[in-house]
Amino acid sequence: MLDILVRAARLPDAKLPADIAIRDGRIVEIAPRIEAQAARVIDAAGQLVAPPFVDPHFHMDATLSLGLPRLNRSGTLLEGIALWGELKPLLTPEAVMERALRYCDLAVSQGLLAIRSHVDVCDDRLTATEALLEVRRRVAPYIDLQLVAFPQDGLYRSPNAEKNLLRALDMGVDVVGGIPHFERTMQAGTDSVRRLCEIAADRGLPVDLHCDESDDPLSRHIETLAAETLRLGLQGRATGSHCTSMHSMDNYYASKLIPLIAEAGLHIIPNPLINITLQGRSDTYPRRRGLTRIAELRAAGVNVALGQDCTMDPWYPLGSADMLEVAHMGIHAVPMTSREAMAWAFRSVTQGGAAAMGLPDPTLRVGGPASLVILQARDPIEAIRLRATRLYVLREGRILAETAPRQARLSLPGRPETLDPAAYAPIAED
Ligand SMILES: [Zn+2]
């Protein structure tokens, strides 16, 4: 007897639908037709069944705080940091937890079941750290939440940042964070990268730095991160987040830098929703886009995982915990519209994010956990195009969320009465 039988599931890379049998939280069989009793049968009807989404870069301490204590008028990163500085002394653990848990509810409804969140440790009370550690404990049954000790105001620029960062790690925060481009000088930024990598090496932890989130082509902290990763043997557990200065770098320098990033096994996490809005703000025209060199990094074999970064906070007024929206913006902002690249964008917000977070490969397979999302779309590209409805969200065989399919009722002379947004165009083949 099975717990759940999913009929006619279209796996991301499969041409034909298959049935998926689930027992005791695991996938026990995938076959064209499975004849077995099940406590519950879900008819996927040929729709896409994919691994859950992963967001490897988020700020859960600030999420859903839009307008507190005021709005970001310039729309810049720096006003966002200043605004967050005004909000920080007003934070209470209860308010941080309440917003974070509300966000996690939204995330589950969107099939987003693994999140790496930075948490600002430049607050002597460590209010947000304590609150998010409690949130991590509470959501553990349904979300893999990793926390990064993030010295938002600079490891050296903020007086107690290093002490507080070490305290946060002692309290159980998972990852070492940093923001070298926000230190007072290039040299202080370089020193901070070295120190943070040494802390990660000493403690056996991953390191994930906000690196060169700047339009300054001479912001080259990613180079130091790669070199320190090699020096200290941190390959595979070091990440450069944002890396937007690479967009503006001299091409010759970039041609030397990208192989170094690959050699160091760095993960790179671009955040398209945020950087398409934050970067280029001091340009007149032409105005720069705000993404790192995704195509070139991919071609060099680097794991590039798209992140969301923000939802309704001092830096970004929009966002909806929707990693398909993140992939959609990435495709536009790079731009990368080949079918290969668009299919990659879907893997980037599933398998790519899991690799960056050091989680097991979530590809759906026999013997693996029955953690999956059934989408109202027939393939990954259509899912991105439609930001498809998550019909079912399962974690280890348990249904966490269900959403009714989107369907419009039409009143048009001589036309069909209903419209399923996922079924009015053929799937394109390569
Ligand atoms: Zn960030």
CSV table of C-alpha atoms and ligand atoms in Angstrom, one decimal:
chain,number,residue,atom,x,y,z
A,1,MET,CA,0.0,0.0,0.0
A,2,LEU,CA,1.4,3.4,-1.1
A,3,ASP,CA,0.9,6.6,0.8
A,4,ILE,CA,0.6,8.7,-2.4
A,5,LEU,CA,0.5,7.8,-6.0
A,6,VAL,CA,1.1,10.7,-8.4
A,7,ARG,CA,-0.2,9.9,-11.8
A,8,ALA,CA,1.1,11.2,-15.1
A,9,ALA,CA,3.9,13.4,-13.7
A,10,ARG,CA,6.1,15.1,-16.3
A,11,LEU,CA,9.6,15.2,-14.8
A,12,PRO,CA,11.8,18.2,-15.9
A,13,ASP,CA,13.9,16.3,-18.4
A,14,ALA,CA,11.4,13.7,-19.5
A,15,LYS,CA,9.6,13.6,-22.8
A,16,LEU,CA,6.7,11.4,-21.5
A,17,PRO,CA,4.8,11.4,-18.2
A,18,ALA,CA,5.3,8.8,-15.6
A,19,ASP,CA,3.7,7.7,-12.3
A,20,ILE,CA,5.5,8.4,-9.0
A,21,ALA,CA,4.9,6.0,-6.0
A,22,ILE,CA,5.5,7.4,-2.5
A,23,ARG,CA,5.8,5.5,0.7
A,24,ASP,CA,7.3,6.5,4.1
A,25,GLY,CA,8.4,9.8,2.8
A,26,ARG,CA,10.4,8.5,-0.1
A,27,ILE,CA,10.0,7.9,-3.8
A,28,VAL,CA,9.8,4.1,-4.2
A,29,GLU,CA,9.1,3.8,-7.9
A,30,ILE,CA,8.9,5.9,-11.1
A,31,ALA,CA,7.4,4.1,-14.1
A,32,PRO,CA,5.2,4.7,-17.1
A,33,ARG,CA,2.2,3.0,-15.3
A,34,ILE,CA,2.2,1.8,-11.7
A,35,GLU,CA,-0.6,-0.5,-10.6
A,36,ALA,CA,-0.8,-0.3,-6.8
A,37,GLN,CA,-3.2,0.8,-4.1
A,38,ALA,CA,-2.5,4.2,-2.5
A,39,ALA,CA,-4.1,6.1,0.3
A,40,ARG,CA,-4.2,9.1,-1.9
A,41,VAL,CA,-3.9,9.5,-5.7
A,42,ILE,CA,-3.0,12.8,-7.2
A,43,ASP,CA,-3.5,13.2,-11.0
A,44,ALA,CA,-0.8,15.4,-12.3
A,45,ALA,CA,-2.4,15.1,-15.8
A,46,GLY,CA,0.9,15.6,-17.6
A,47,GLN,CA,1.9,18.7,-15.7
A,48,LEU,CA,5.5,19.3,-14.5
A,49,VAL,CA,6.6,17.7,-11.3
A,50,ALA,CA,9.9,19.2,-10.1
A,51,PRO,CA,12.1,19.3,-7.0
A,52,PRO,CA,11.2,22.1,-4.5
A,53,PHE,CA,12.6,25.5,-5.1
A,54,VAL,CA,15.7,26.7,-3.3
A,55,ASP,CA,16.6,30.3,-2.5
A,56,PRO,CA,20.3,30.5,-1.6
A,57,HIS,CA,20.3,34.3,-0.8
A,58,PHE,CA,17.7,36.0,1.3
A,59,HIS,CA,17.4,38.5,4.2
A,60,MET,CA,14.7,37.1,6.5
A,61,ASP,CA,15.4,39.6,9.3
A,62,ALA,CA,14.3,42.5,7.1
A,63,THR,CA,11.5,40.8,5.1
A,64,LEU,CA,8.0,42.2,5.1
A,65,SER,CA,9.2,45.4,6.8
A,66,LEU,CA,8.4,47.7,3.8
A,67,GLY,CA,7.7,51.2,5.0
A,68,LEU,CA,9.2,50.7,8.5
A,69,PRO,CA,10.1,53.3,9.6
A,70,ARG,CA,9.9,55.0,6.1
A,71,LEU,CA,10.3,54.2,2.4
A,72,ASN,CA,13.5,54.2,0.5
A,73,ARG,CA,13.2,57.3,-1.6
A,74,SER,CA,16.3,57.1,-3.8
A,75,GLY,CA,15.9,53.4,-4.4
A,76,THR,CA,19.7,52.9,-3.8
A,77,LEU,CA,21.6,50.2,-1.9
A,78,LEU,CA,23.1,52.8,0.3
A,79,GLU,CA,19.8,54.4,1.3
A,80,GLY,CA,18.5,50.9,1.9
A,81,ILE,CA,21.4,50.2,4.3
A,82,ALA,CA,20.8,53.6,6.1
A,83,LEU,CA,17.1,52.9,6.4
A,84,TRP,CA,17.7,49.4,7.8
A,85,GLY,CA,20.0,51.1,10.3
A,86,GLU,CA,17.1,53.3,11.4
A,87,LEU,CA,14.8,50.2,11.8
A,88,LYS,CA,17.4,48.0,13.7
A,89,PRO,CA,17.1,49.7,17.1
A,90,LEU,CA,13.3,49.4,16.9
A,91,LEU,CA,13.3,45.6,16.2
A,92,THR,CA,11.8,43.3,18.7
A,93,PRO,CA,12.3,39.5,18.6
A,94,GLU,CA,8.5,39.0,18.4
A,95,ALA,CA,8.1,41.3,15.4
A,96,VAL,CA,11.1,39.7,13.6
A,97,MET,CA,9.8,36.2,14.2
A,98,GLU,CA,6.2,37.1,13.3
A,99,ARG,CA,7.3,38.5,9.9
A,100,ALA,CA,9.7,35.7,9.2
A,101,LEU,CA,7.2,33.0,10.0
A,102,ARG,CA,4.6,34.8,7.8
A,103,TYR,CA,7.2,34.8,5.0
A,104,CYS,CA,7.9,31.1,5.5
A,105,ASP,CA,4.2,30.4,5.1
A,106,LEU,CA,4.3,32.2,1.8
A,107,ALA,CA,7.5,30.4,0.8
A,108,VAL,CA,5.9,27.0,1.4
A,109,SER,CA,2.8,28.0,-0.7
A,110,GLN,CA,5.3,28.8,-3.5
A,111,GLY,CA,7.1,25.4,-3.2
A,112,LEU,CA,10.2,27.1,-1.7
A,113,LEU,CA,11.5,24.7,0.9
A,114,ALA,CA,15.2,25.6,1.3
A,115,ILE,CA,16.4,29.2,2.1
A,116,ARG,CA,19.8,30.6,3.1
A,117,SER,CA,19.1,33.8,5.0
A,118,HIS,CA,21.7,36.4,6.0
A,119,VAL,CA,21.1,37.9,9.4
A,120,ASP,CA,22.6,41.2,10.4
A,121,VAL,CA,24.9,40.8,13.4
A,122,CYS,CA,25.8,44.5,13.7
A,123,ASP,CA,23.4,44.9,16.7
A,124,ASP,CA,24.9,44.3,20.1
A,125,ARG,CA,21.6,42.8,21.3
A,126,LEU,CA,21.7,40.3,18.4
A,127,THR,CA,17.9,40.5,18.4
A,128,ALA,CA,17.4,39.3,14.8
A,129,THR,CA,19.9,36.5,15.3
A,130,GLU,CA,18.1,35.1,18.3
A,131,ALA,CA,14.7,35.5,16.6
A,132,LEU,CA,15.8,33.7,13.4
A,133,LEU,CA,17.5,30.9,15.3
A,134,GLU,CA,14.1,30.3,16.9
A,135,VAL,CA,12.4,30.5,13.5
A,136,ARG,CA,14.9,28.0,12.1
A,137,ARG,CA,13.9,25.6,14.9
A,138,ARG,CA,10.2,26.1,14.3
A,139,VAL,CA,10.2,25.7,10.5
A,140,ALA,CA,12.7,22.8,10.5
A,141,PRO,CA,9.9,20.3,9.8
A,142,TYR,CA,9.1,22.0,6.5
A,143,ILE,CA,11.9,24.4,5.5
A,144,ASP,CA,15.7,23.9,5.4
A,145,LEU,CA,16.7,27.3,6.8
A,146,GLN,CA,20.4,28.2,6.9
A,147,LEU,CA,21.6,31.4,8.6
A,148,VAL,CA,24.6,33.5,7.6
A,149,ALA,CA,26.2,35.8,10.2
A,150,PHE,CA,26.2,39.0,8.2
A,151,PRO,CA,28.0,42.1,9.4
A,152,GLN,CA,25.8,44.5,7.4
A,153,ASP,CA,27.7,47.7,8.5
A,154,GLY,CA,31.1,46.2,7.7
A,155,LEU,CA,33.3,43.8,9.7
A,156,TYR,CA,35.8,46.6,10.4
A,157,ARG,CA,33.6,49.7,9.8
A,158,SER,CA,31.2,48.7,12.6
A,159,PRO,CA,32.9,48.7,16.0
A,160,ASN,CA,31.7,45.4,17.5
A,161,ALA,CA,31.0,43.5,14.3
A,162,GLU,CA,33.7,40.8,14.6
A,163,LYS,CA,32.9,40.2,18.2
A,164,ASN,CA,29.1,39.9,17.4
A,165,LEU,CA,29.8,37.7,14.4
A,166,LEU,CA,31.7,35.3,16.5
A,167,ARG,CA,29.0,35.4,19.2
A,168,ALA,CA,26.4,34.6,16.5
A,169,LEU,CA,28.4,31.6,15.3
A,170,ASP,CA,28.7,30.4,18.9
A,171,MET,CA,24.9,30.6,19.1
A,172,GLY,CA,24.6,28.2,16.1
A,173,VAL,CA,24.5,30.4,13.0
A,174,ASP,CA,25.6,28.2,10.1
A,175,VAL,CA,27.6,30.3,7.7
A,176,VAL,CA,30.2,33.2,7.9
A,177,GLY,CA,29.1,36.3,6.0
A,178,GLY,CA,30.6,39.6,5.1
A,179,ILE,CA,30.4,42.8,2.9
A,180,PRO,CA,33.9,43.8,1.8
A,181,HIS,CA,32.8,46.5,-0.6
A,182,PHE,CA,31.1,48.4,2.3
A,183,GLU,CA,34.3,48.7,4.4
A,184,ARG,CA,35.9,52.1,4.5
A,185,THR,CA,38.8,51.3,2.1
A,186,MET,CA,39.6,48.7,-0.5
A,187,GLN,CA,42.4,47.5,1.8
A,188,ALA,CA,40.0,47.1,4.7
A,189,GLY,CA,37.7,45.1,2.4
A,190,THR,CA,40.6,42.8,1.4
A,191,ASP,CA,41.5,42.4,5.1
A,192,SER,CA,37.9,41.5,5.9
A,193,VAL,CA,37.8,38.8,3.2
A,194,ARG,CA,41.0,37.2,4.6
A,195,ARG,CA,39.7,37.4,8.2
A,196,LEU,CA,36.3,35.9,7.4
A,197,CYS,CA,37.8,33.1,5.4
A,198,GLU,CA,40.1,32.3,8.3
A,199,ILE,CA,37.1,32.2,10.7
A,200,ALA,CA,35.3,29.8,8.3
A,201,ALA,CA,38.4,27.6,8.0
A,202,ASP,CA,39.0,27.5,11.8
A,203,ARG,CA,35.4,26.6,12.5
A,204,GLY,CA,34.8,24.3,9.5
A,205,LEU,CA,32.0,26.4,8.3
A,206,PRO,CA,30.9,27.6,4.8
A,207,VAL,CA,31.6,31.3,3.9
A,208,ASP,CA,29.2,33.4,1.8
A,209,LEU,CA,30.2,37.0,1.2
A,210,HIS,CA,28.2,39.8,-0.3
A,211,CYS,CA,31.0,40.5,-2.8
A,212,ASP,CA,31.4,43.6,-5.0
A,213,GLU,CA,27.7,44.6,-5.0
A,214,SER,CA,28.8,47.7,-6.7
A,215,ASP,CA,29.0,49.4,-10.1
A,216,ASP,CA,32.7,50.1,-9.5
A,217,PRO,CA,34.8,48.0,-11.9
A,218,LEU,CA,37.7,48.1,-9.5
A,219,SER,CA,35.8,46.4,-6.7
A,220,ARG,CA,37.7,43.1,-7.0
A,221,HIS,CA,37.1,41.4,-3.6
A,222,ILE,CA,35.9,38.3,-5.5
A,223,GLU,CA,39.5,37.8,-6.5
A,224,THR,CA,40.7,37.8,-2.9
A,225,LEU,CA,37.8,35.4,-2.0
A,226,ALA,CA,38.9,33.0,-4.7
A,227,ALA,CA,42.6,33.2,-3.6
A,228,GLU,CA,41.8,32.8,0.1
A,229,THR,CA,39.5,29.8,-0.7
A,230,LEU,CA,42.5,28.1,-2.5
A,231,ARG,CA,44.9,29.1,0.3
A,232,LEU,CA,42.7,27.7,3.1
A,233,GLY,CA,41.2,24.7,1.2
A,234,LEU,CA,37.6,26.1,1.3
A,235,GLN,CA,36.8,24.8,-2.2
A,236,GLY,CA,33.1,23.9,-2.6
A,237,ARG,CA,32.0,25.8,0.6
A,238,ALA,CA,32.8,29.4,-0.4
A,239,THR,CA,30.3,31.6,-2.2
A,240,GLY,CA,30.4,35.1,-3.7
A,241,SER,CA,27.0,36.7,-3.7
A,242,HIS,CA,25.9,39.5,-6.1
A,243,CYS,CA,29.4,40.1,-7.7
A,244,THR,CA,27.8,42.9,-9.8
A,245,SER,CA,31.0,44.8,-10.3
A,246,MET,CA,32.0,42.0,-12.7
A,247,HIS,CA,29.5,43.5,-15.1
A,248,SER,CA,31.6,46.7,-15.4
A,249,MET,CA,35.0,45.1,-15.3
A,250,ASP,CA,37.5,45.3,-18.1
A,251,ASN,CA,37.1,42.3,-20.3
A,252,TYR,CA,40.8,41.3,-20.2
A,253,TYR,CA,40.7,41.3,-16.4
A,254,ALA,CA,37.5,39.3,-16.4
A,255,SER,CA,39.1,36.7,-18.7
A,256,LYS,CA,41.7,36.1,-16.0
A,257,LEU,CA,39.3,36.3,-13.0
A,258,ILE,CA,36.6,33.8,-14.2
A,259,PRO,CA,39.1,30.9,-14.5
A,260,LEU,CA,40.3,31.7,-11.0
A,261,ILE,CA,36.7,31.6,-9.7
A,262,ALA,CA,36.3,28.2,-11.4
A,263,GLU,CA,39.7,26.9,-10.0
A,264,ALA,CA,38.6,27.9,-6.5
A,265,GLY,CA,35.2,26.1,-6.9
A,266,LEU,CA,33.3,29.2,-5.8
A,267,HIS,CA,29.5,29.3,-6.0
A,268,ILE,CA,28.2,32.6,-7.4
A,269,ILE,CA,24.8,33.9,-6.5
A,270,PRO,CA,23.4,36.7,-8.6
A,271,ASN,CA,20.2,38.3,-7.4
A,272,PRO,CA,18.4,39.5,-10.5
A,273,LEU,CA,15.3,41.1,-9.0
A,274,ILE,CA,17.3,43.3,-6.7
A,275,ASN,CA,20.3,44.2,-8.8
A,276,ILE,CA,18.4,45.1,-11.9
A,277,THR,CA,16.8,47.8,-9.7
A,278,LEU,CA,19.7,48.8,-7.4
A,279,GLN,CA,22.6,49.0,-9.9
A,280,GLY,CA,23.2,51.7,-12.5
A,281,ARG,CA,21.5,54.3,-10.3
A,282,SER,CA,24.3,56.8,-10.7
A,283,ASP,CA,24.5,56.3,-14.5
A,284,THR,CA,22.8,58.7,-16.9
A,285,TYR,CA,22.6,56.9,-20.3
A,286,PRO,CA,23.5,54.3,-21.3
A,287,ARG,CA,22.5,52.8,-17.9
A,288,ARG,CA,24.2,49.5,-16.8
A,289,ARG,CA,22.3,46.4,-16.0
A,290,GLY,CA,23.0,44.9,-12.6
A,291,LEU,CA,24.0,41.4,-13.1
A,292,THR,CA,27.3,39.5,-13.0
A,293,ARG,CA,28.6,37.6,-16.1
A,294,ILE,CA,26.4,34.6,-15.8
A,295,ALA,CA,26.9,33.1,-19.3
A,296,GLU,CA,30.7,33.3,-19.0
A,297,LEU,CA,30.8,31.9,-15.5
A,298,ARG,CA,28.5,29.0,-16.6
A,299,ALA,CA,30.8,28.3,-19.6
A,300,ALA,CA,33.7,28.1,-17.2
A,301,GLY,CA,31.9,25.4,-15.2
A,302,VAL,CA,31.1,27.6,-12.1
A,303,ASN,CA,27.9,26.8,-10.2
A,304,VAL,CA,25.7,29.9,-10.6
A,305,ALA,CA,22.6,29.9,-8.4
A,306,LEU,CA,20.0,32.7,-8.7
A,307,GLY,CA,18.8,34.1,-5.4
A,308,GLN,CA,15.9,36.3,-4.4
A,309,ASP,CA,17.6,38.6,-1.8
A,310,CYS,CA,14.6,40.6,-0.7
A,311,THR,CA,10.8,40.7,-0.4
A,312,MET,CA,9.2,44.0,0.7
A,313,ASP,CA,12.0,45.4,2.7
A,314,PRO,CA,14.2,48.6,2.7
A,315,TRP,CA,15.9,47.5,-0.5
A,316,TYR,CA,13.0,46.2,-2.6
A,317,PRO,CA,9.3,47.0,-2.5
A,318,LEU,CA,8.1,43.9,-4.5
A,319,GLY,CA,8.9,40.2,-4.3
A,320,SER,CA,6.6,37.2,-3.5
A,321,ALA,CA,8.9,34.2,-2.5
A,322,ASP,CA,8.5,33.1,-6.1
A,323,MET,CA,11.8,31.6,-7.4
A,324,LEU,CA,10.2,31.4,-10.9
A,325,GLU,CA,9.9,35.2,-10.8
A,326,VAL,CA,13.7,35.3,-10.0
A,327,ALA,CA,14.5,33.0,-12.9
A,328,HIS,CA,12.2,35.1,-15.2
A,329,MET,CA,14.0,38.3,-14.3
A,330,GLY,CA,17.4,36.6,-14.7
A,331,ILE,CA,16.5,35.5,-18.2
A,332,HIS,CA,15.6,39.1,-19.1
A,333,ALA,CA,18.4,40.9,-17.3
A,334,VAL,CA,21.3,38.8,-18.7
A,335,PRO,CA,19.6,38.3,-21.3
A,336,MET,CA,19.5,34.6,-22.0
A,337,THR,CA,16.6,33.4,-24.1
A,338,SER,CA,17.9,30.2,-25.7
A,339,ARG,CA,15.9,27.1,-24.6
A,340,GLU,CA,19.1,25.7,-23.1
A,341,ALA,CA,19.7,28.8,-21.0
A,342,MET,CA,16.0,29.1,-19.9
A,343,ALA,CA,16.0,25.4,-18.9
A,344,TRP,CA,19.2,26.1,-17.0
A,345,ALA,CA,17.5,29.0,-15.2
A,346,PHE,CA,15.0,26.5,-13.8
A,347,ARG,CA,17.8,24.2,-12.6
A,348,SER,CA,19.5,27.2,-11.1
A,349,VAL,CA,16.6,27.9,-8.7
A,350,THR,CA,16.4,24.2,-7.8
A,351,GLN,CA,19.6,22.0,-8.1
A,352,GLY,CA,21.9,25.0,-8.4
A,353,GLY,CA,20.7,26.6,-5.1
A,354,ALA,CA,20.9,23.3,-3.3
A,355,ALA,CA,24.5,22.8,-4.4
A,356,ALA,CA,25.4,26.4,-3.2
A,357,MET,CA,23.8,25.6,0.2
A,358,GLY,CA,25.6,22.3,0.5
A,359,LEU,CA,22.4,20.3,0.5
A,360,PRO,CA,21.9,16.9,-1.2
A,361,ASP,CA,21.0,17.0,-5.0
A,362,PRO,CA,17.2,17.3,-5.0
A,363,THR,CA,16.7,15.7,-8.4
A,364,LEU,CA,13.7,13.4,-8.2
A,365,ARG,CA,14.7,9.8,-8.2
A,366,VAL,CA,13.8,6.4,-6.8
A,367,GLY,CA,15.1,6.1,-3.2
A,368,GLY,CA,15.2,9.9,-2.8
A,369,PRO,CA,12.9,12.0,-0.5
A,370,ALA,CA,9.4,12.6,-1.9
A,371,SER,CA,9.9,16.3,-1.8
A,372,LEU,CA,8.4,17.8,-4.9
A,373,VAL,CA,6.2,20.5,-6.4
A,374,ILE,CA,3.4,19.9,-9.0
A,375,LEU,CA,3.1,22.9,-11.2
A,376,GLN,CA,0.4,24.1,-13.6
A,377,ALA,CA,2.8,24.0,-16.6
A,378,ARG,CA,4.1,21.3,-18.8
A,379,ASP,CA,7.8,22.0,-18.7
A,380,PRO,CA,10.3,24.2,-16.8
A,381,ILE,CA,10.4,26.9,-19.4
A,382,GLU,CA,6.6,27.2,-19.4
A,383,ALA,CA,6.7,27.2,-15.6
A,384,ILE,CA,9.0,30.3,-15.8
A,385,ARG,CA,7.0,32.0,-18.5
A,386,LEU,CA,3.7,31.7,-16.5
A,387,ARG,CA,5.2,31.9,-13.0
A,388,ALA,CA,3.0,28.7,-12.8
A,389,THR,CA,0.6,28.0,-10.0
A,390,ARG,CA,2.0,25.4,-7.4
A,391,LEU,CA,-0.8,22.9,-7.4
A,392,TYR,CA,0.8,20.7,-4.7
A,393,VAL,CA,3.8,21.1,-2.5
A,394,LEU,CA,5.1,17.9,-0.9
A,395,ARG,CA,7.9,17.4,1.6
A,396,GLU,CA,9.0,13.9,2.4
A,397,GLY,CA,5.7,12.6,1.3
A,398,ARG,CA,3.6,15.1,3.3
A,399,ILE,CA,1.4,17.5,1.5
A,400,LEU,CA,2.2,21.0,2.8
A,401,ALA,CA,0.2,23.2,0.4
A,402,GLU,CA,-2.4,23.0,-2.3
A,403,THR,CA,-3.5,25.7,-4.7
A,404,ALA,CA,-6.4,25.5,-7.1
A,405,PRO,CA,-5.4,25.7,-10.8
A,406,ARG,CA,-5.7,29.1,-12.4
A,407,GLN,CA,-8.4,29.2,-14.9
A,408,ALA,CA,-10.2,32.2,-16.4
A,409,ARG,CA,-14.0,32.0,-17.3
A,410,LEU,CA,-14.6,33.8,-20.6
A,411,SER,CA,-17.7,35.4,-22.0
A,412,LEU,CA,-16.8,35.9,-25.6
A,413,PRO,CA,-19.0,35.3,-28.7
A,414,GLY,CA,-18.0,32.1,-30.4
A,415,ARG,CA,-15.0,31.4,-28.1
A,416,PRO,CA,-14.3,28.7,-25.5
A,417,GLU,CA,-15.8,29.4,-22.0
A,418,THR,CA,-12.7,28.6,-20.1
A,419,LEU,CA,-9.0,29.4,-20.5
A,420,ASP,CA,-6.2,27.3,-18.9
A,421,PRO,CA,-3.2,29.6,-19.2
A,422,ALA,CA,-0.8,26.6,-19.4
A,423,ALA,CA,-2.5,24.9,-22.4
A,424,TYR,CA,-2.9,27.3,-25.2
A,425,ALA,CA,0.4,27.1,-26.9
A,426,PRO,CA,2.4,24.1,-28.1
A,427,ILE,CA,5.7,23.1,-26.3
A,428,ALA,CA,8.6,24.1,-28.4
A,429,GLU,CA,11.2,21.5,-29.1
A,430,ASP,CA,14.8,22.2,-29.8
B,1,ZN,ZN,21.9,40.2,0.2
